[in-house]
XYZ file of N, CA and C in Angstrom:
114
model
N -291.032 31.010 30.138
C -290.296 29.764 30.280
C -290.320 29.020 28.942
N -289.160 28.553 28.325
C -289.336 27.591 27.589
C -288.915 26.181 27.616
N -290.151 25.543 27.144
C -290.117 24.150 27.427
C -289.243 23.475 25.923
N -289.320 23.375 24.830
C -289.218 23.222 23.959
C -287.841 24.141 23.624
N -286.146 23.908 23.268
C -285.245 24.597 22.471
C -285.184 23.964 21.169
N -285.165 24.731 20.269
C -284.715 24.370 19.134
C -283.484 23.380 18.912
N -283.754 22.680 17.947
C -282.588 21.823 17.179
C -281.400 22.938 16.999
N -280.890 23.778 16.126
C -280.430 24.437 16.336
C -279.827 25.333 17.526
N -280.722 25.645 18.438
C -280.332 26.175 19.855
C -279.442 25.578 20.565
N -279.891 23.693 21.045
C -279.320 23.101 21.257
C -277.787 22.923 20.760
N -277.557 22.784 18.819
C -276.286 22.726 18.757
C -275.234 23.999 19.218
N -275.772 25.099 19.328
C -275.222 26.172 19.398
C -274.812 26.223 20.736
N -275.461 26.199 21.546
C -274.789 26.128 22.904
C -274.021 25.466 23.228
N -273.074 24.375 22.796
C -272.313 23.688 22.821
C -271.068 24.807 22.695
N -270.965 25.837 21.698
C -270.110 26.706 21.465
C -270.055 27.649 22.594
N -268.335 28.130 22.834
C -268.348 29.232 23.605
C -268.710 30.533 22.729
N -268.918 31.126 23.183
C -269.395 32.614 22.226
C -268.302 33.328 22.430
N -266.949 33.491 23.251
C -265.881 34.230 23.454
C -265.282 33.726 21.929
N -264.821 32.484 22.092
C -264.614 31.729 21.224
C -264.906 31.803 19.808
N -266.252 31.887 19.178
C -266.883 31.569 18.347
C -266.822 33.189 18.143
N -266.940 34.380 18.396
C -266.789 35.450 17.878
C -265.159 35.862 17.714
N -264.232 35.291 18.431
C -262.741 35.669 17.968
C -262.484 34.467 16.932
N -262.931 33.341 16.347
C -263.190 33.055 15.281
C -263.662 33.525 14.195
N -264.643 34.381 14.105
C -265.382 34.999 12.885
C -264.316 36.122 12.614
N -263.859 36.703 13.755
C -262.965 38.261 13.619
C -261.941 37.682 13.041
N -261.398 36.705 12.986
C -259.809 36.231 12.955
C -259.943 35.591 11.368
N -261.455 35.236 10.984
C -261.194 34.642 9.352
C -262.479 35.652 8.543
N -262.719 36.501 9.131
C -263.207 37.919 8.426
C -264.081 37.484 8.132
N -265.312 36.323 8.893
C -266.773 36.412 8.023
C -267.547 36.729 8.213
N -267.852 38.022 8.778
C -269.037 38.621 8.377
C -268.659 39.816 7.293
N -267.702 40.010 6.499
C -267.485 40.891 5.337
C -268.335 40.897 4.529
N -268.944 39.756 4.145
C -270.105 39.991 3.147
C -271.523 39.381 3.333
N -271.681 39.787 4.552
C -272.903 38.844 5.186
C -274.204 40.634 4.498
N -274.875 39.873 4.375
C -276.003 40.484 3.760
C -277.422 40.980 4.900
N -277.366 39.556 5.470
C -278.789 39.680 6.475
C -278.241 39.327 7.735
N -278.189 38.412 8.060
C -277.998 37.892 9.472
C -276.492 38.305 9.801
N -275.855 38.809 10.773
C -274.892 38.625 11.358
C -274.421 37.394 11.980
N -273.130 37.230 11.873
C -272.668 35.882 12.620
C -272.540 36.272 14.171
């Protein structure tokens, strides 16, 4: 269980993820992502 979400966590869930990944596909950014995936 977590009691505690991150600052971050929190803003993120605000986003749809359907959404927010046909965004990344549609302006090509993960082309030069190094470490983290979007």
């Amino acid at each position: 269980m977590v009691r505690h979400a991150s600052l971050f966590s929190q803003i993120v869930g605000f986003f749809d993820r359907n959404q927010f990944a046909r965004l990344v596909s549609n302006h090509d950014a993960e082309r030069n992502a190094k470490g983290f995936k979007c």
